[in-house]
Tab-separated table of C-alpha atoms and ligand atoms in Angstrom:
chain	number	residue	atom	x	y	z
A	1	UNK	CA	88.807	94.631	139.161
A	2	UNK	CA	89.705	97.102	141.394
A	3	UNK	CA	86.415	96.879	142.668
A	4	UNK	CA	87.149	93.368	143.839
A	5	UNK	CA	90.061	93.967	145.397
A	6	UNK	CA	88.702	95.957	147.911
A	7	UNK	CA	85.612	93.688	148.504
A	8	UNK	CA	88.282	91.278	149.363
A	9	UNK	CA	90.163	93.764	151.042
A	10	UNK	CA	87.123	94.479	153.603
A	11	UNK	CA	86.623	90.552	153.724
A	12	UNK	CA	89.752	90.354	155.166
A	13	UNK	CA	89.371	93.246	157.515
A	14	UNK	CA	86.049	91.862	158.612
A	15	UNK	CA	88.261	88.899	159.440
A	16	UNK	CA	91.019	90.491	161.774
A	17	UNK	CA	88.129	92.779	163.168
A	18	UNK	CA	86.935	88.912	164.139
A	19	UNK	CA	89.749	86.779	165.297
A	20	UNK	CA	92.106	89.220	166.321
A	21	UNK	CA	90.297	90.104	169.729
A	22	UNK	CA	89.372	86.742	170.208
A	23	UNK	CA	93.048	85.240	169.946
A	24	UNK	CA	93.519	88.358	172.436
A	25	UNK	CA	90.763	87.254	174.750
A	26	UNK	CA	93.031	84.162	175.123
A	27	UNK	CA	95.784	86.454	176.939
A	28	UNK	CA	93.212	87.408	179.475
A	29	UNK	CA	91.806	90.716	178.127
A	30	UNK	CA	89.115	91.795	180.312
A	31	UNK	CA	85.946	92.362	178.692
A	32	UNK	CA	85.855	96.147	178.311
A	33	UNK	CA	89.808	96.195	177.021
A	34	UNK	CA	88.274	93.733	174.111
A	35	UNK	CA	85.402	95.602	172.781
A	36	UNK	CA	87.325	98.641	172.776
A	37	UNK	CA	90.282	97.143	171.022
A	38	UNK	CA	87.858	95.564	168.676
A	39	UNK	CA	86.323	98.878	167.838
A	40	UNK	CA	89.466	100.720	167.356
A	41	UNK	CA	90.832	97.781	165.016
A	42	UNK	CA	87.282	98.343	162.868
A	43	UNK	CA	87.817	101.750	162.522
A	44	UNK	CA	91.221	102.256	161.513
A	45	UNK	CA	90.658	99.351	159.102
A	46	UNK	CA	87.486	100.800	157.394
A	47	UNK	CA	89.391	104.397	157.420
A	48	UNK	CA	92.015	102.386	155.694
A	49	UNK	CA	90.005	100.549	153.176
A	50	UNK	CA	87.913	103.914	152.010
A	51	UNK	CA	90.835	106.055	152.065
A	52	UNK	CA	92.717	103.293	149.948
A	53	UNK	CA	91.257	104.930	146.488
A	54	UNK	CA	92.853	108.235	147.207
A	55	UNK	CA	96.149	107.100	148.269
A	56	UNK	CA	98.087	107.042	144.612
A	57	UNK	CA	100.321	104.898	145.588
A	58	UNK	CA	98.560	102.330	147.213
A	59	UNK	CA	95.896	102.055	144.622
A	60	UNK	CA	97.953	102.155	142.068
A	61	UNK	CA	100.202	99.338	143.461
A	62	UNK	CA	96.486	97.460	144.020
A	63	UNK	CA	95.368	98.306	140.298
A	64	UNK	CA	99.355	97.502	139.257
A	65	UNK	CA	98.557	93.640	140.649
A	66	UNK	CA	95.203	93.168	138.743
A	67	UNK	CA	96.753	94.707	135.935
A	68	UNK	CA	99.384	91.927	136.239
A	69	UNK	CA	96.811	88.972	136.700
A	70	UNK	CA	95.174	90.532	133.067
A	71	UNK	CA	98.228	90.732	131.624
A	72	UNK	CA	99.250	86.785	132.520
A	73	UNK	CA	95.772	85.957	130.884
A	74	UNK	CA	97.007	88.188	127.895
A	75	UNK	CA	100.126	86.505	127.074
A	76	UNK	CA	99.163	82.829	127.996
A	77	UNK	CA	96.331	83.525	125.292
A	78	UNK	CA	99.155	84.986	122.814
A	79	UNK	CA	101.055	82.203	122.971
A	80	UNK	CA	98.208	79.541	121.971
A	81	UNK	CA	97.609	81.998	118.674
A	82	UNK	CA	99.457	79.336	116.538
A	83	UNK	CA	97.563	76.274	117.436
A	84	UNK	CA	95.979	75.965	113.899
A	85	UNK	CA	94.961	73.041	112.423
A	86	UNK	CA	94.832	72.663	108.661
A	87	UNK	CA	92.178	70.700	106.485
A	88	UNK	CA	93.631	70.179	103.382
A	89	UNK	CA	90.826	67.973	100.773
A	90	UNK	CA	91.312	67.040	97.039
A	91	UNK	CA	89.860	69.441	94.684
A	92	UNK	CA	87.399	66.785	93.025
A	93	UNK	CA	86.032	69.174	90.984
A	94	UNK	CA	89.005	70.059	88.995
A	95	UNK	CA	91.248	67.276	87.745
A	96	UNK	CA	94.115	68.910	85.853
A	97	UNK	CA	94.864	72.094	87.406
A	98	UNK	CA	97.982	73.489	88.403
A	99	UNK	CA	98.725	71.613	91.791
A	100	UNK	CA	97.866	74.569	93.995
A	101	UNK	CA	94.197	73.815	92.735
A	102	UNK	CA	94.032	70.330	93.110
A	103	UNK	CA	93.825	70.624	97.109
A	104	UNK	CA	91.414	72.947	99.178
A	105	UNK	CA	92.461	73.893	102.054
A	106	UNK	CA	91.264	75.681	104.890
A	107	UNK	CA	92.335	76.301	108.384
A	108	UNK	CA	90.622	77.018	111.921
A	109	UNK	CA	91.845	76.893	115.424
A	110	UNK	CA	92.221	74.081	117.172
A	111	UNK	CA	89.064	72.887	119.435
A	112	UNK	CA	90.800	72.189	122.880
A	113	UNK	CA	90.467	73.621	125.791
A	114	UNK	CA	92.479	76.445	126.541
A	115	UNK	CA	92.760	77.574	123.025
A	116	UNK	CA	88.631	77.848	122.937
A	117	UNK	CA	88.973	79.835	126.384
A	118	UNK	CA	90.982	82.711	124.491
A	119	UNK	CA	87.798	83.304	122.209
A	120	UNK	CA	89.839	83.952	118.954
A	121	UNK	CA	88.164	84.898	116.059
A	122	UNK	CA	87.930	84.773	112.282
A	123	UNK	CA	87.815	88.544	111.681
A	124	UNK	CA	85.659	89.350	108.097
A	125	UNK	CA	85.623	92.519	106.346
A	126	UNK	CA	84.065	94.696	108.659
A	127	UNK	CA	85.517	93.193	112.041
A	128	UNK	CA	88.819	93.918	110.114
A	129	UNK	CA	88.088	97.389	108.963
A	130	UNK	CA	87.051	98.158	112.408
A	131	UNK	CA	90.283	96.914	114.002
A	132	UNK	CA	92.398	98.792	111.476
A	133	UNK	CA	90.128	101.625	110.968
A	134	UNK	CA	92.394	104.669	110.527
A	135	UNK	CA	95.606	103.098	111.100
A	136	UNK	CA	98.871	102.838	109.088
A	137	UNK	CA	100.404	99.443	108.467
A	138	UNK	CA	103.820	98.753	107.199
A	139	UNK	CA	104.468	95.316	105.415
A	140	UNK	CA	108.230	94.815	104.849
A	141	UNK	CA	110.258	92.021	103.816
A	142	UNK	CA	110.491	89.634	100.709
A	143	UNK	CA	107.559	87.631	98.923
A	144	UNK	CA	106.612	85.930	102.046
A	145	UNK	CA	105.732	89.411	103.501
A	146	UNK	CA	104.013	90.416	99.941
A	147	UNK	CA	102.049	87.362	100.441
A	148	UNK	CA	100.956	88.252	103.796
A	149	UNK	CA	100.059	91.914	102.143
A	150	UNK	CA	97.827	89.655	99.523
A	151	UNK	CA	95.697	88.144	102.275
A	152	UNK	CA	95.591	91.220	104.908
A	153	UNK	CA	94.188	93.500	101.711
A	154	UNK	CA	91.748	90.350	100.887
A	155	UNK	CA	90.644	90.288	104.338
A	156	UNK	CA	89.411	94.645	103.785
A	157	UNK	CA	89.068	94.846	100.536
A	158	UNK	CA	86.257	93.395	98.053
A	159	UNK	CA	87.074	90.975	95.222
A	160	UNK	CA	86.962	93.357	92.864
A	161	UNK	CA	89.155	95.482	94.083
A	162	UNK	CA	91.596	93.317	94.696
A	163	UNK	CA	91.237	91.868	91.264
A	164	UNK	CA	92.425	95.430	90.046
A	165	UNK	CA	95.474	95.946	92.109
A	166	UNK	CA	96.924	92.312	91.788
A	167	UNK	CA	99.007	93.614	88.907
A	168	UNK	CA	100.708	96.544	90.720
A	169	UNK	CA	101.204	94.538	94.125
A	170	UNK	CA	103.395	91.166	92.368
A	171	UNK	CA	105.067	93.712	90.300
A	172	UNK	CA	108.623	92.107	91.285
A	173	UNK	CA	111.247	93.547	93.432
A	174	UNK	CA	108.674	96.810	93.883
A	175	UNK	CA	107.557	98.470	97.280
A	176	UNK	CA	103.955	98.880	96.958
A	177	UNK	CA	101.716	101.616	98.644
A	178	UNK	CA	97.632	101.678	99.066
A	179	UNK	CA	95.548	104.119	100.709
A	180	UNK	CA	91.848	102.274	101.779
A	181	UNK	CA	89.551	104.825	101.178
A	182	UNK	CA	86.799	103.557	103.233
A	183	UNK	CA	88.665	102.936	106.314
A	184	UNK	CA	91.358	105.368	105.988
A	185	UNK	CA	93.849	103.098	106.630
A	186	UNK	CA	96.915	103.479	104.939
A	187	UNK	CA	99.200	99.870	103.625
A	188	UNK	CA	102.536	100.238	102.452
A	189	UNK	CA	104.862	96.797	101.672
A	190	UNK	CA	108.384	97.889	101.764
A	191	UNK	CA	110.640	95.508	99.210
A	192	UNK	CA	113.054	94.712	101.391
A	193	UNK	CA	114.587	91.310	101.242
A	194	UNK	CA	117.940	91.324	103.532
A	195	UNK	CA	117.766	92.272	107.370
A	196	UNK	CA	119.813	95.186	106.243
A	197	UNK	CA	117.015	96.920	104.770
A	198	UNK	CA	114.587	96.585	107.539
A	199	UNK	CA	117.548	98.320	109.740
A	200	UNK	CA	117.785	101.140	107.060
A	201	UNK	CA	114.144	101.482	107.211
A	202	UNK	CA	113.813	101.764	111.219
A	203	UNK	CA	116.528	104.412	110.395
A	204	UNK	CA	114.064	106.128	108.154
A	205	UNK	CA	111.331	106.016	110.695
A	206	UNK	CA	113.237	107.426	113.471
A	207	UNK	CA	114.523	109.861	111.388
A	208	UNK	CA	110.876	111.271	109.751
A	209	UNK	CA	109.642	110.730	113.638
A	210	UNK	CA	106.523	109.015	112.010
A	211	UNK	CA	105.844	105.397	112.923
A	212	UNK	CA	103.257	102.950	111.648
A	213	UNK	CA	100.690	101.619	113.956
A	214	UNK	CA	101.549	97.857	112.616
A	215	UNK	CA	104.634	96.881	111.429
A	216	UNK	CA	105.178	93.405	110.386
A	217	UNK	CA	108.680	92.065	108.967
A	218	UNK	CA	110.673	88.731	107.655
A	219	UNK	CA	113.516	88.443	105.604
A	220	UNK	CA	116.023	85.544	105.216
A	221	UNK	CA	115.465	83.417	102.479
A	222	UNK	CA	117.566	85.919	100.394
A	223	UNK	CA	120.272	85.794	102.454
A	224	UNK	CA	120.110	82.078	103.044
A	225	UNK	CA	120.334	81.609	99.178
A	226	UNK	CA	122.949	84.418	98.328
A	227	UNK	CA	124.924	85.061	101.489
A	228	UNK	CA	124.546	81.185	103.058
A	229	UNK	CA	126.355	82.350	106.122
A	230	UNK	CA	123.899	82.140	109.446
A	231	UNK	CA	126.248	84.099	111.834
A	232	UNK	CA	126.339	86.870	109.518
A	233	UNK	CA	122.834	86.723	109.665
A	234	UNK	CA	122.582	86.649	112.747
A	235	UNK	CA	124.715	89.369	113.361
A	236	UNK	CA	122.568	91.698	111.176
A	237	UNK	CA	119.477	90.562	113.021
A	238	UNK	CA	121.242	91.755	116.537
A	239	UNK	CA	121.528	95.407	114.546
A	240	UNK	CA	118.370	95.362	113.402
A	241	UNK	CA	116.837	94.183	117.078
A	242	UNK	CA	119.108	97.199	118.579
A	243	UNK	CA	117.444	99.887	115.654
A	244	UNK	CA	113.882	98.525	116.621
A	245	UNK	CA	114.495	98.479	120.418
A	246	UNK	CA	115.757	102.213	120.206
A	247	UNK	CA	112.531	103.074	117.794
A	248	UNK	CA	110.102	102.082	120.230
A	249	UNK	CA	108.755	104.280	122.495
A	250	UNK	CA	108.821	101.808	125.311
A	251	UNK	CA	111.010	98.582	125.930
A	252	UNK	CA	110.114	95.559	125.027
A	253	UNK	CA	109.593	94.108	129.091
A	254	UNK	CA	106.829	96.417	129.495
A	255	UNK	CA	104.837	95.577	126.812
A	256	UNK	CA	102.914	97.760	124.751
A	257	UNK	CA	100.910	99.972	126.711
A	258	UNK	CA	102.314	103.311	126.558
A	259	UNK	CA	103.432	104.802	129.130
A	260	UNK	CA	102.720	108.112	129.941
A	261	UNK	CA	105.038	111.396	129.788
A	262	UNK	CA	103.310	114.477	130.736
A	263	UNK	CA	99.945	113.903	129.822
A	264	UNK	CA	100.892	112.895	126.454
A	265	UNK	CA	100.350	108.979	126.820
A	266	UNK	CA	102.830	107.602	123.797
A	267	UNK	CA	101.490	105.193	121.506
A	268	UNK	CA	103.430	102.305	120.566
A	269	UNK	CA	103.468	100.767	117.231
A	270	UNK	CA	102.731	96.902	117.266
A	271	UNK	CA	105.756	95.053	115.773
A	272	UNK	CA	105.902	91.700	114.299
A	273	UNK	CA	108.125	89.166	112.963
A	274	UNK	CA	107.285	87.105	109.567
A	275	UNK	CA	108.854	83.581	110.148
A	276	UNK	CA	110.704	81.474	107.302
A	277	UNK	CA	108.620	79.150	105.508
A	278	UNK	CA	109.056	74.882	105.655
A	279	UNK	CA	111.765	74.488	102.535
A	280	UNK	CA	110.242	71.771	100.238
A	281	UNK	CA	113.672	71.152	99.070
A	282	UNK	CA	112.789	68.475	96.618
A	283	UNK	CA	110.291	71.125	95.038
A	284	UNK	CA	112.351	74.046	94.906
A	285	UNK	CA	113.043	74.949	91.331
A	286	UNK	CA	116.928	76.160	90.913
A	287	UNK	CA	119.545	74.242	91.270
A	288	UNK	CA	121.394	76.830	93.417
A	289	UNK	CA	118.501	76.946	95.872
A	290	UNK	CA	118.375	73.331	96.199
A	291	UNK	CA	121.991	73.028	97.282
A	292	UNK	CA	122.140	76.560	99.999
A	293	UNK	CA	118.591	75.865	101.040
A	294	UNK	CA	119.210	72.647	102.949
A	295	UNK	CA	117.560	71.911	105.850
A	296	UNK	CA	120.369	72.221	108.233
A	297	UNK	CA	120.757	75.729	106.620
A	298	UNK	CA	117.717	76.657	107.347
A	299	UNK	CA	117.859	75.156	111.303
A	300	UNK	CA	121.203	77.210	111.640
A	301	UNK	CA	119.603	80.232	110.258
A	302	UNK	CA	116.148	79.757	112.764
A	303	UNK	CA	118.693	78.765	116.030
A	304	UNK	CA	120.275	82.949	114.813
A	305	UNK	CA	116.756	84.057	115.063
A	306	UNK	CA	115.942	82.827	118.643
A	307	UNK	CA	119.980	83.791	119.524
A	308	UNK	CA	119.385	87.239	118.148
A	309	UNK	CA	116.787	88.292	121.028
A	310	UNK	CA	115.018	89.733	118.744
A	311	UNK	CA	111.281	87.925	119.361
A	312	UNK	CA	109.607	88.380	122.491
A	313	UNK	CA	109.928	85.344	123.342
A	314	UNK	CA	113.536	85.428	123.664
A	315	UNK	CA	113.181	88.669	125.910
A	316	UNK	CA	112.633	90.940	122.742
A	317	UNK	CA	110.515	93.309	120.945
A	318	UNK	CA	108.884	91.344	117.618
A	319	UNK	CA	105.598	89.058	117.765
A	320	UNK	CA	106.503	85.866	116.128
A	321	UNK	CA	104.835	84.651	113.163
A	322	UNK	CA	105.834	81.216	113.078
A	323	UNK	CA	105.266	80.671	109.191
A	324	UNK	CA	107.621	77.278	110.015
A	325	UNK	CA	104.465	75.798	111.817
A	326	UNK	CA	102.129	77.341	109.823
A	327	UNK	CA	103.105	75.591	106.272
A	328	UNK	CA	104.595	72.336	108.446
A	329	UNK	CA	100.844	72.078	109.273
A	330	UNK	CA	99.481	72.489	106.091
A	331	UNK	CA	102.323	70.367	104.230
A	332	UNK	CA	103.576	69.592	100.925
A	333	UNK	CA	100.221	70.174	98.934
A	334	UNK	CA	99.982	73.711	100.313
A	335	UNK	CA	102.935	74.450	98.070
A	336	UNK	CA	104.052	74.504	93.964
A	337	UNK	CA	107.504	75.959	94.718
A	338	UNK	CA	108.513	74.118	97.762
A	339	UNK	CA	108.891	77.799	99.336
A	340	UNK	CA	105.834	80.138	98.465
A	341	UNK	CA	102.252	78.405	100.094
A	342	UNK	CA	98.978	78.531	99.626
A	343	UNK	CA	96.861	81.875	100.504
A	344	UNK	CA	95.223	79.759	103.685
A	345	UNK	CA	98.771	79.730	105.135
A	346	UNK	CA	99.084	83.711	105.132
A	347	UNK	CA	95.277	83.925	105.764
A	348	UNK	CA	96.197	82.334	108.783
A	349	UNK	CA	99.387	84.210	109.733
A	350	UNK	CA	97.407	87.147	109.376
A	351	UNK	CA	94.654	86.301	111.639
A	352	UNK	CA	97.218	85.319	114.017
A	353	UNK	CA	98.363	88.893	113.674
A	354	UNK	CA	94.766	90.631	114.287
A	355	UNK	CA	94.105	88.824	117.048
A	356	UNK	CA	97.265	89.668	118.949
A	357	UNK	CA	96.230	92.936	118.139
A	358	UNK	CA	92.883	92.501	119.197
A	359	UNK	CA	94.617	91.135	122.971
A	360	UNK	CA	97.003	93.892	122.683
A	361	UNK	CA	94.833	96.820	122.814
A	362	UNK	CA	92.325	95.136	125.128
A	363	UNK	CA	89.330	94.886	122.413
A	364	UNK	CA	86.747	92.633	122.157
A	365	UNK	CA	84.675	92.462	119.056
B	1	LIG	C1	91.522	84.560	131.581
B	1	LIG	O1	90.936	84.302	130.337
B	1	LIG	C2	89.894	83.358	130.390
B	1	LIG	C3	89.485	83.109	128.963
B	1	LIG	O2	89.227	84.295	128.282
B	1	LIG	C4	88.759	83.866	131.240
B	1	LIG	O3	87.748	82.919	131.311
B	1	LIG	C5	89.291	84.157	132.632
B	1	LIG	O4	88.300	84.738	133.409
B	1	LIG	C6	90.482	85.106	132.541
B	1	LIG	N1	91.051	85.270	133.864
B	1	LIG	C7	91.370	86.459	134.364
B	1	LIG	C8	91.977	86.440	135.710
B	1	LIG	O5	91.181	87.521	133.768
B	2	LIG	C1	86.363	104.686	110.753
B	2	LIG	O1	86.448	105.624	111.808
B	2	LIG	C2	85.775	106.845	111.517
B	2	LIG	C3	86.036	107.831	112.638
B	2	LIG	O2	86.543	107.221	113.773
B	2	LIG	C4	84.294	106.560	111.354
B	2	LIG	O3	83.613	107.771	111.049
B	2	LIG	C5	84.110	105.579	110.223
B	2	LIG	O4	82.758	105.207	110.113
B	2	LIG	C6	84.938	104.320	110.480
B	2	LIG	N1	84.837	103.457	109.313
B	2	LIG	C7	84.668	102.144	109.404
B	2	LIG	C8	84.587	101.414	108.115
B	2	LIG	O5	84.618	101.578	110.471
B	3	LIG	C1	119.098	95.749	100.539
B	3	LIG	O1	120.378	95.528	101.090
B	3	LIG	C2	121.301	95.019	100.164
B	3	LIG	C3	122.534	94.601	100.925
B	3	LIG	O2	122.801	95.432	102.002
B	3	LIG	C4	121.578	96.108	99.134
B	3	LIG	O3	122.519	95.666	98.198
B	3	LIG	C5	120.260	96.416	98.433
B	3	LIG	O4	120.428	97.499	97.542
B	3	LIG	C6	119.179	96.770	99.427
B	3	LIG	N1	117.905	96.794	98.737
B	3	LIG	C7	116.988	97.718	98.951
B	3	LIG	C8	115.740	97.606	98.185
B	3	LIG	O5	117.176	98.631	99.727
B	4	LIG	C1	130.300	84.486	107.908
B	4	LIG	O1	130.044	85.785	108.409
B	4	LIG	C2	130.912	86.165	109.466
B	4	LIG	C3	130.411	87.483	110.001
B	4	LIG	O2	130.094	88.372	108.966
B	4	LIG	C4	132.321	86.225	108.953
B	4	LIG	O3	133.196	86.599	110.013
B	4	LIG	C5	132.722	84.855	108.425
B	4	LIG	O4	134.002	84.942	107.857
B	4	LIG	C6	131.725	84.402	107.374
B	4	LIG	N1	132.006	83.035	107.004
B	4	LIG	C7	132.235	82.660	105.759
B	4	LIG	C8	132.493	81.232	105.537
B	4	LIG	O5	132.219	83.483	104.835
């Protein structure tokens, strides 16, 4: 890039070098005066263009506007992540199953234009362990976040593993913890179903000065159904915005590459935010959450979430998972509960999450 900038940067010398002494020859320069002044321009401008490089703060103001152009490309490509489309098919082979089974789904970006430019891809196993290869990722929240745990361990781990820890991991009300041998990446899922316990938590971080690499969180569906109050919601997402802000190494404007103290260069942990899901009210199987889990409810509790600040794109520091758009896409059959989906929809959500990841830190597979 930087590269180009100069070429274009000599291009445009070349140019003055050009027209300037012939605009001059128009005020009557005599010959001589021209091809001098000519000269002199080339020279100071080529001095100027090779000595650019070794001038810190002109390069680095050069290499600070590619760097913006990349970084343009970067988020406009982040924030076509979500444009999934759903295929959701009667099971025909199985005619009396439980209704999860009596649709397949699946799901695949959609095919226009810019969203095919971005180049995002279904990661499998080993594009996956590669990406997370060494890293440690925090899941915390309520079941919608242990659901997202469900698909990001099916995505690295084999079929028979995950057979054997399926017990352990919907263990109710539990945190969870799993070590991936193979890639040595470590997974914990934090039960933590109130806002207030993802504040404690970035608390608990700060305080063991030990961050994960990844940390992805949700909660509200608790509090919708116990608390049913979205200001007080919101209020305890504003806290829990302030404990992440003051946990991360850099803020939230500069986005994620850390900058550099010394010649320690700071790494900053990737943070995301778990959406709430489409409430199937008709479907939802308590009385009590049928009556605080209205959709009004839940619009007052998503208009605290963008009021909070706390997703980047209200100005803050979490990656939006937009589970709303995710299970309004796949629909009703997607669902048993009304509230908890279908694997595809997490599948999804967490592919949304690796490739942000995958923009984030510049990779390519
Ligand atoms: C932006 O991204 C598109 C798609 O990946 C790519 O074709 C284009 O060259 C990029 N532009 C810049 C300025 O990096
Ligand atoms: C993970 O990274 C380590 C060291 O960087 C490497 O030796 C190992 O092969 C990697 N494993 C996978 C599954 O990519
Ligand atoms: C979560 O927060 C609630 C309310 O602040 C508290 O009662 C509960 O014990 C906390 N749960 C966990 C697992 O920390
Ligand atoms: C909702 O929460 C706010 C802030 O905690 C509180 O001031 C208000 O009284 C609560 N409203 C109701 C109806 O409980």
């Amino acid at each position: 890039m930087l590269g180009v900038v100069q070429f274009q940067f000599g291009a445009l010398a070349a140019c003055v070098v050009l027209f300037v002494p012939m605009a001059m020859a128009g005020w009557h320069l005599s010959r001589n005066k021209m091809l001098f002044f000519s000269g002199a321009l080339f020279i100071t401008l080529a001095v100027g263009v090779h000595l650019t490089p070794y001038f810190p703060s002109i390069s680095s103001f050069v290499s600070s506007v590619s760097s913006i152009v990349v970084l343009e490309n970067r988020t406009a490509c982040i924030s076509l992540l979500h444009n999934i489309v759903f295929d959701v098919k009667p099971n025909r082979e199985i005619d009396d199953l439980s209704n999860l089974d009596k649709f397949e789904a699946s799901w695949t970006w959609a095919r226009s234009a810019p969203v095919v430019d971005c180049e995002f891809q279904k990661l499998g196993r080993g594009d996956a362990s590669d990406l997370l290869n060494g890293s440690w990722v925090v899941v915390a929240g309520d079941s919608q976040a242990r659901l997202v745990v469900v698909s990001l361990l099916g995505l690295v781990l084999g079929s028979e593993e995950m057979g054997s820890i399926q017990g352990d991991l919907f263990k109710r009300h539990s945190d969870y913890q799993i070590l991936v041998d193979e890639i040595g990446m470590k997974l914990d899922f934090i039960w933590a179903p109130y806002a207030t316990n993802l504040t404690d938590l970035m608390r608990d971080f700060k305080q063991n000065k030990n961050y994960p690499d990844v940390l992805v969180m949700g909660s509200g569906l608790w509090h919708m159904l116990h608390v049913m109050n979205s200001s007080d919601f919101g209020i305890s997402l504003r806290l829990l915005r302030n404990s992440v802000v003051s946990l991360l190494p850099v803020s939230p404007e500069l986005g994620n590459d850390g900058p550099v103290t010394g010649s320690v260069s700071i790494r900053s942990p990737h943070v995301f935010w778990l959406g709430m899901p489409v409430l199937v009210n008709s479907m939802l199987n308590t009385q009590q959450k049928r009556e605080n889990m209205k959709d009004e409810i839940r619009d007052a509790y998503d208009e605290e979430l963008y009021e909070s600040k706390i997703l980047r794109r209200s100005g803050g520091p979490l990656l939006y998972l937009d589970a709303r758009s995710l299970t309004q896409k796949c629909g009703k059959q997607c669902t048993v509960d009304g509230m908890h989906y279908n694997r595809v929809v997490y599948d999804a959500a967490v592919h949304i999450m690796l490739n942000a990841l995958l923009i984030e830190s510049h990779q390519k597979l």
